[in-house]
mmCIF file of C-alpha atoms and ligand atoms in Angstrom:
data_model
loop_
_atom_site.group_PDB
_atom_site.id
_atom_site.type_symbol
_atom_site.label_atom_id
_atom_site.label_comp_id
_atom_site.label_asym_id
_atom_site.label_seq_id
_atom_site.Cartn_x
_atom_site.Cartn_y
_atom_site.Cartn_z
ATOM 1 C CA MET A 496 8.522 11.756 -15.536
ATOM 2 C CA ALA A 497 11.832 10.387 -14.274
ATOM 3 C CA LYS A 498 13.154 7.641 -16.470
ATOM 4 C CA ARG A 499 13.008 4.377 -14.542
ATOM 5 C CA LEU A 500 15.465 1.717 -15.670
ATOM 6 C CA PRO A 501 13.372 -1.406 -16.342
ATOM 7 C CA LEU A 502 14.056 -4.334 -14.047
ATOM 8 C CA ILE A 503 13.764 -7.873 -15.353
ATOM 9 C CA ALA A 504 13.969 -10.335 -12.466
ATOM 10 C CA GLY A 505 13.936 -14.108 -12.788
ATOM 11 C CA ASN A 506 12.344 -15.989 -9.898
ATOM 12 C CA TRP A 507 13.761 -19.489 -10.131
ATOM 13 C CA LYS A 508 11.406 -20.782 -7.420
ATOM 14 C CA MET A 509 12.484 -24.273 -6.261
ATOM 15 C CA ASN A 510 14.554 -25.097 -9.339
ATOM 16 C CA ASN A 511 18.291 -25.649 -9.948
ATOM 17 C CA ASN A 512 20.884 -27.003 -7.503
ATOM 18 C CA HIS A 513 24.073 -24.974 -7.048
ATOM 19 C CA LEU A 514 25.835 -26.609 -9.993
ATOM 20 C CA GLU A 515 22.873 -26.021 -12.286
ATOM 21 C CA ALA A 516 22.741 -22.459 -10.972
ATOM 22 C CA ILE A 517 26.295 -21.790 -12.128
ATOM 23 C CA ALA A 518 25.549 -23.234 -15.562
ATOM 24 C CA LEU A 519 22.385 -21.128 -15.962
ATOM 25 C CA VAL A 520 23.989 -17.851 -14.868
ATOM 26 C CA GLN A 521 26.974 -18.515 -17.156
ATOM 27 C CA LYS A 522 24.656 -19.184 -20.078
ATOM 28 C CA LEU A 523 22.642 -16.064 -19.318
ATOM 29 C CA ALA A 524 25.771 -13.901 -19.109
ATOM 30 C CA PHE A 525 26.985 -15.374 -22.397
ATOM 31 C CA GLY A 526 23.690 -14.447 -24.074
ATOM 32 C CA LEU A 527 23.697 -10.804 -22.930
ATOM 33 C CA ASN A 528 25.708 -7.841 -24.208
ATOM 34 C CA ASP A 529 26.446 -4.325 -22.938
ATOM 35 C CA LYS A 530 23.414 -2.875 -24.709
ATOM 36 C CA ASP A 531 21.124 -5.290 -22.876
ATOM 37 C CA TYR A 532 22.445 -4.088 -19.521
ATOM 38 C CA ASP A 533 21.973 -0.467 -20.611
ATOM 39 C CA ASN A 534 18.319 -1.151 -21.414
ATOM 40 C CA ALA A 535 17.397 -3.147 -18.329
ATOM 41 C CA GLU A 536 18.690 -4.223 -14.957
ATOM 42 C CA VAL A 537 18.939 -8.017 -14.957
ATOM 43 C CA VAL A 538 18.458 -9.928 -11.710
ATOM 44 C CA VAL A 539 18.180 -13.606 -10.790
ATOM 45 C CA LEU A 540 16.514 -14.896 -7.631
ATOM 46 C CA PRO A 541 17.815 -18.434 -7.027
ATOM 47 C CA PRO A 542 17.112 -20.729 -4.055
ATOM 48 C CA PHE A 543 19.157 -20.064 -0.877
ATOM 49 C CA THR A 544 21.463 -23.024 -1.510
ATOM 50 C CA ASP A 545 22.632 -21.478 -4.796
ATOM 51 C CA LEU A 546 23.414 -17.991 -3.556
ATOM 52 C CA ARG A 547 27.033 -18.535 -2.530
ATOM 53 C CA SER A 548 27.825 -20.102 -5.909
ATOM 54 C CA VAL A 549 26.098 -17.274 -7.768
ATOM 55 C CA GLN A 550 27.956 -14.690 -5.662
ATOM 56 C CA THR A 551 31.309 -16.320 -6.428
ATOM 57 C CA LEU A 552 30.558 -16.460 -10.158
ATOM 58 C CA VAL A 553 29.259 -12.884 -10.372
ATOM 59 C CA ASP A 554 32.261 -11.557 -8.412
ATOM 60 C CA GLY A 555 34.864 -13.696 -10.160
ATOM 61 C CA ASP A 556 33.676 -12.966 -13.699
ATOM 62 C CA LYS A 557 32.569 -9.387 -12.902
ATOM 63 C CA LEU A 558 29.115 -10.077 -14.313
ATOM 64 C CA LYS A 559 26.589 -7.288 -14.506
ATOM 65 C CA ILE A 560 23.830 -9.634 -13.393
ATOM 66 C CA GLY A 561 22.339 -8.830 -9.991
ATOM 67 C CA TYR A 562 20.906 -11.404 -7.636
ATOM 68 C CA GLY A 563 18.803 -11.840 -4.573
ATOM 69 C CA ALA A 564 16.828 -14.314 -2.496
ATOM 70 C CA GLN A 565 13.243 -15.568 -2.629
ATOM 71 C CA ASP A 566 12.434 -15.052 1.034
ATOM 72 C CA ILE A 567 13.801 -13.525 4.246
ATOM 73 C CA SER A 568 13.100 -14.122 7.910
ATOM 74 C CA ALA A 569 11.294 -11.379 9.787
ATOM 75 C CA GLN A 570 13.730 -12.113 12.657
ATOM 76 C CA ASP A 571 17.380 -11.092 12.702
ATOM 77 C CA LYS A 572 18.867 -14.103 14.532
ATOM 78 C CA GLY A 573 18.180 -16.795 17.079
ATOM 79 C CA ALA A 574 16.193 -19.967 17.569
ATOM 80 C CA TYR A 575 14.202 -19.949 14.321
ATOM 81 C CA THR A 576 14.874 -23.318 12.745
ATOM 82 C CA GLY A 577 14.990 -23.261 8.981
ATOM 83 C CA GLU A 578 14.925 -19.489 8.650
ATOM 84 C CA ILE A 579 17.462 -17.327 6.800
ATOM 85 C CA SER A 580 18.171 -13.843 8.125
ATOM 86 C CA GLY A 581 18.655 -10.577 6.306
ATOM 87 C CA ALA A 582 22.170 -10.397 7.758
ATOM 88 C CA MET A 583 23.014 -13.712 6.091
ATOM 89 C CA LEU A 584 21.651 -12.492 2.768
ATOM 90 C CA ALA A 585 23.490 -9.183 3.079
ATOM 91 C CA LYS A 586 26.741 -11.078 3.697
ATOM 92 C CA LEU A 587 26.147 -12.845 0.370
ATOM 93 C CA ASP A 588 25.748 -9.400 -1.250
ATOM 94 C CA CYS A 589 22.118 -10.000 -2.157
ATOM 95 C CA SER A 590 20.691 -6.780 -3.574
ATOM 96 C CA TYR A 591 17.066 -7.904 -3.595
ATOM 97 C CA VAL A 592 14.682 -10.221 -1.811
ATOM 98 C CA LEU A 593 11.184 -11.304 -2.788
ATOM 99 C CA VAL A 594 8.624 -10.647 -0.091
ATOM 100 C CA GLY A 595 5.023 -11.816 -0.061
ATOM 101 C CA HIS A 596 5.120 -13.960 -3.189
ATOM 102 C CA SER A 597 1.692 -15.538 -3.692
ATOM 103 C CA GLU A 598 3.192 -19.011 -3.244
ATOM 104 C CA ARG A 599 4.460 -17.970 0.210
ATOM 105 C CA ARG A 600 1.120 -16.401 1.054
ATOM 106 C CA GLU A 601 -0.678 -19.573 -0.063
ATOM 107 C CA TYR A 602 1.581 -22.427 1.080
ATOM 108 C CA HIS A 603 3.093 -20.771 4.158
ATOM 109 C CA ASN A 604 0.105 -18.736 5.271
ATOM 110 C CA GLU A 605 2.000 -15.462 5.147
ATOM 111 C CA ASP A 606 -0.361 -12.684 6.177
ATOM 112 C CA GLU A 607 -0.095 -8.899 5.882
ATOM 113 C CA ALA A 608 1.612 -8.520 9.263
ATOM 114 C CA LEU A 609 4.316 -11.040 8.388
ATOM 115 C CA VAL A 610 4.842 -9.540 4.934
ATOM 116 C CA ASN A 611 5.195 -6.111 6.560
ATOM 117 C CA ALA A 612 7.719 -7.493 9.098
ATOM 118 C CA LYS A 613 9.736 -9.062 6.256
ATOM 119 C CA VAL A 614 9.758 -5.810 4.270
ATOM 120 C CA LYS A 615 11.162 -4.039 7.341
ATOM 121 C CA ALA A 616 13.704 -6.833 7.925
ATOM 122 C CA ALA A 617 14.979 -6.375 4.368
ATOM 123 C CA TYR A 618 15.458 -2.628 4.918
ATOM 124 C CA ARG A 619 17.269 -3.239 8.225
ATOM 125 C CA HIS A 620 19.897 -5.125 6.262
ATOM 126 C CA GLY A 621 20.113 -2.826 3.253
ATOM 127 C CA ILE A 622 18.335 -5.224 0.902
ATOM 128 C CA VAL A 623 15.664 -3.954 -1.503
ATOM 129 C CA PRO A 624 12.381 -5.817 -1.131
ATOM 130 C CA ILE A 625 10.525 -6.884 -4.254
ATOM 131 C CA LEU A 626 7.051 -6.823 -2.769
ATOM 132 C CA CYS A 627 4.622 -9.150 -4.551
ATOM 133 C CA VAL A 628 0.926 -8.360 -4.617
ATOM 134 C CA GLY A 629 -1.906 -9.788 -6.687
ATOM 135 C CA GLU A 630 -5.454 -11.055 -6.662
ATOM 136 C CA GLY A 631 -6.884 -14.539 -7.125
ATOM 137 C CA LEU A 632 -9.397 -15.482 -9.794
ATOM 138 C CA GLU A 633 -12.488 -14.949 -7.622
ATOM 139 C CA VAL A 634 -11.438 -11.409 -6.779
ATOM 140 C CA ARG A 635 -10.715 -10.684 -10.431
ATOM 141 C CA LYS A 636 -14.111 -12.064 -11.487
ATOM 142 C CA ALA A 637 -15.755 -9.779 -8.930
ATOM 143 C CA GLY A 638 -13.848 -6.810 -10.380
ATOM 144 C CA GLN A 639 -12.203 -6.138 -7.003
ATOM 145 C CA GLN A 640 -8.562 -6.451 -8.152
ATOM 146 C CA VAL A 641 -7.561 -2.841 -7.532
ATOM 147 C CA GLU A 642 -9.017 -2.694 -4.003
ATOM 148 C CA HIS A 643 -7.481 -6.069 -3.157
ATOM 149 C CA VAL A 644 -3.994 -5.139 -4.354
ATOM 150 C CA LEU A 645 -4.055 -1.711 -2.700
ATOM 151 C CA ALA A 646 -5.032 -3.302 0.622
ATOM 152 C CA GLN A 647 -2.028 -5.638 0.294
ATOM 153 C CA LEU A 648 0.186 -2.648 -0.519
ATOM 154 C CA ASP A 649 -1.064 -0.623 2.460
ATOM 155 C CA GLY A 650 -0.483 -3.564 4.794
ATOM 156 C CA ALA A 651 3.025 -4.257 3.544
ATOM 157 C CA LEU A 652 4.108 -0.612 3.834
ATOM 158 C CA LYS A 653 2.997 0.049 7.414
ATOM 159 C CA GLU A 654 5.696 2.067 9.209
ATOM 160 C CA VAL A 655 7.871 2.088 6.100
ATOM 161 C CA THR A 656 9.359 5.561 5.621
ATOM 162 C CA ALA A 657 9.341 7.559 2.390
ATOM 163 C CA GLU A 658 13.101 7.174 2.136
ATOM 164 C CA GLN A 659 12.724 3.396 2.320
ATOM 165 C CA ALA A 660 9.658 3.247 0.084
ATOM 166 C CA GLU A 661 11.457 5.133 -2.663
ATOM 167 C CA ARG A 662 13.699 2.094 -3.191
ATOM 168 C CA ILE A 663 11.043 -0.627 -3.071
ATOM 169 C CA VAL A 664 10.101 -2.663 -6.107
ATOM 170 C CA VAL A 665 6.459 -3.718 -6.327
ATOM 171 C CA ALA A 666 5.539 -6.707 -8.471
ATOM 172 C CA TYR A 667 1.931 -7.060 -9.523
ATOM 173 C CA GLU A 668 1.377 -10.764 -10.015
ATOM 174 C CA PRO A 669 -2.239 -11.813 -10.522
ATOM 175 C CA VAL A 670 -2.414 -15.299 -9.016
ATOM 176 C CA TRP A 671 -4.560 -16.596 -11.895
ATOM 177 C CA ALA A 672 -1.773 -15.742 -14.341
ATOM 178 C CA ILE A 673 1.086 -17.454 -12.478
ATOM 179 C CA GLY A 674 2.318 -20.620 -14.126
ATOM 180 C CA THR A 675 -0.951 -20.988 -16.033
ATOM 181 C CA GLY A 676 0.098 -19.590 -19.392
ATOM 182 C CA GLU A 677 -2.783 -17.176 -18.982
ATOM 183 C CA VAL A 678 -1.094 -13.798 -19.166
ATOM 184 C CA ALA A 679 -2.905 -10.605 -18.175
ATOM 185 C CA THR A 680 -3.553 -8.259 -21.076
ATOM 186 C CA PRO A 681 -1.337 -5.171 -21.218
ATOM 187 C CA GLY A 682 -4.426 -3.193 -20.196
ATOM 188 C CA ASP A 683 -5.022 -5.419 -17.131
ATOM 189 C CA ALA A 684 -1.396 -4.968 -16.055
ATOM 190 C CA GLN A 685 -1.476 -1.219 -16.640
ATOM 191 C CA GLU A 686 -4.705 -0.744 -14.670
ATOM 192 C CA VAL A 687 -3.309 -2.254 -11.481
ATOM 193 C CA CYS A 688 0.266 -0.974 -11.869
ATOM 194 C CA ALA A 689 -1.069 2.576 -12.329
ATOM 195 C CA ALA A 690 -3.267 2.178 -9.236
ATOM 196 C CA ILE A 691 -0.225 1.013 -7.240
ATOM 197 C CA ARG A 692 1.719 4.089 -8.349
ATOM 198 C CA ALA A 693 -1.167 6.401 -7.514
ATOM 199 C CA ARG A 694 -1.406 4.881 -4.033
ATOM 200 C CA LEU A 695 2.342 5.410 -3.498
ATOM 201 C CA ALA A 696 1.810 9.072 -4.359
ATOM 202 C CA GLU A 697 -1.000 9.260 -1.778
ATOM 203 C CA LEU A 698 0.915 7.400 0.933
ATOM 204 C CA TYR A 699 4.207 9.235 0.324
ATOM 205 C CA SER A 700 4.657 11.755 -2.479
ATOM 206 C CA PRO A 701 4.595 12.039 -6.278
ATOM 207 C CA GLU A 702 8.411 11.844 -6.210
ATOM 208 C CA VAL A 703 8.354 8.493 -4.401
ATOM 209 C CA ALA A 704 5.685 7.188 -6.779
ATOM 210 C CA ASP A 705 7.757 8.330 -9.722
ATOM 211 C CA ALA A 706 10.896 6.580 -8.485
ATOM 212 C CA VAL A 707 9.408 3.178 -7.660
ATOM 213 C CA ARG A 708 9.571 0.432 -10.239
ATOM 214 C CA VAL A 709 6.336 -1.492 -10.607
ATOM 215 C CA LEU A 710 6.723 -4.849 -12.356
ATOM 216 C CA TYR A 711 4.235 -7.233 -13.861
ATOM 217 C CA GLY A 712 4.562 -10.985 -13.313
ATOM 218 C CA GLY A 713 2.539 -13.972 -14.491
ATOM 219 C CA SER A 714 3.328 -16.090 -17.565
ATOM 220 C CA VAL A 715 5.696 -13.479 -19.036
ATOM 221 C CA LYS A 716 7.590 -14.863 -22.044
ATOM 222 C CA GLY A 717 9.648 -13.468 -24.883
ATOM 223 C CA ASP A 718 6.672 -13.009 -27.155
ATOM 224 C CA ASN A 719 4.279 -11.270 -24.730
ATOM 225 C CA ALA A 720 6.871 -9.112 -22.911
ATOM 226 C CA PRO A 721 6.958 -6.244 -25.462
ATOM 227 C CA GLY A 722 3.202 -5.571 -25.234
ATOM 228 C CA ILE A 723 3.122 -5.599 -21.443
ATOM 229 C CA MET A 724 6.274 -3.535 -21.043
ATOM 230 C CA ALA A 725 5.007 -0.894 -23.467
ATOM 231 C CA GLU A 726 2.514 0.251 -20.823
ATOM 232 C CA ASP A 727 3.383 3.508 -19.025
ATOM 233 C CA ASP A 728 3.316 2.181 -15.477
ATOM 234 C CA VAL A 729 4.935 -1.209 -16.087
ATOM 235 C CA ASP A 730 8.662 -0.926 -15.389
ATOM 236 C CA GLY A 731 9.715 -4.502 -15.934
ATOM 237 C CA ALA A 732 8.816 -8.092 -15.263
ATOM 238 C CA LEU A 733 9.056 -10.750 -12.607
ATOM 239 C CA VAL A 734 9.514 -13.913 -14.608
ATOM 240 C CA GLY A 735 9.009 -17.498 -13.416
ATOM 241 C CA GLY A 736 9.045 -20.391 -15.892
ATOM 242 C CA ALA A 737 10.611 -18.442 -18.762
ATOM 243 C CA CYS A 738 13.697 -17.479 -16.724
ATOM 244 C CA LEU A 739 14.783 -21.109 -16.353
ATOM 245 C CA LYS A 740 15.886 -21.198 -20.001
ATOM 246 C CA ALA A 741 18.619 -18.656 -20.650
ATOM 247 C CA ASP A 742 17.624 -18.002 -24.266
ATOM 248 C CA GLU A 743 13.964 -17.364 -23.380
ATOM 249 C CA PHE A 744 14.969 -15.085 -20.487
ATOM 250 C CA VAL A 745 17.243 -13.141 -22.848
ATOM 251 C CA LYS A 746 14.240 -12.615 -25.140
ATOM 252 C CA VAL A 747 12.259 -11.133 -22.238
ATOM 253 C CA ILE A 748 15.217 -8.882 -21.351
ATOM 254 C CA ARG A 749 15.225 -7.668 -24.993
ATOM 255 C CA PHE A 750 11.542 -6.710 -24.820
ATOM 256 C CA GLY A 751 12.209 -3.368 -26.481
ATOM 257 C CA GLU A 752 13.739 -4.822 -29.650
ATOM 258 C CA LYS A 753 11.632 -5.086 -32.747
HETATM 259 O O1 13P B 918 5.362 -16.210 -9.982
HETATM 260 C C1 13P B 918 5.969 -15.752 -10.931
HETATM 261 C C2 13P B 918 7.221 -15.017 -10.738
HETATM 262 O O2 13P B 918 7.417 -14.712 -9.390
HETATM 263 C C3 13P B 918 5.471 -15.925 -12.319
HETATM 264 O O3 13P B 918 5.676 -17.225 -12.688
HETATM 265 P P1 13P B 918 5.412 -17.670 -14.217
HETATM 266 O O4 13P B 918 6.195 -16.698 -15.065
HETATM 267 O O5 13P B 918 5.921 -19.072 -14.310
HETATM 268 O O6 13P B 918 3.942 -17.541 -14.462
#
């Protein structure tokens, strides 16, 4: 199996103004060393208003921390008040963008068609989508998590080519584990992440499935990261609360250390 470099991405959600953003990225950079960057790709996903400041800091100090946005418009330009286009994000050198986060699906009624349009918008502008999928508690209780997540995956990847899909990042985030402190067991994470990879092999090819990084997200912290990341099909983490404190995020990034 090709060795996939783990990706540890911090979703700041609606936290930190642009001054706080600079302080947090500086603190994070100070806490990391070359070995950390060899073991994992480190990415932060701040609010839109912080991106220019983060870009300037990363460029100026030549930091090895990557960054991206939390959302993208499905449209490229025009009369769409409040929206941010892929072209704007590309101009800020964003490498990644979250698409279909459960909070967007829930609070902004994002459906499969919109998530699919946003995935394609990201590719149009050379930005790698981090596609979020995950089931709610009722679905989990009914044992339907795999079917639910694969339906979300199928919907999001409509008309996405193999060449594009090879670069996607998929984040499995069970909604019941987000911000609740209730982390999925390593076995829960592995079950769904493996099913995602198998579906990518069906939809595209074993090579595509082998290249794609599948992350787990939902109450990941320094102490539970090693167990989750030890699973074969888990290639990293999408971290919420724990990424807002640099020292805790560093612990997650060092998941492999004993
Ligand atoms: O939604 C998440 C990351 O996108 C997970 O958030 P928490 O780590 O706070 O549970």
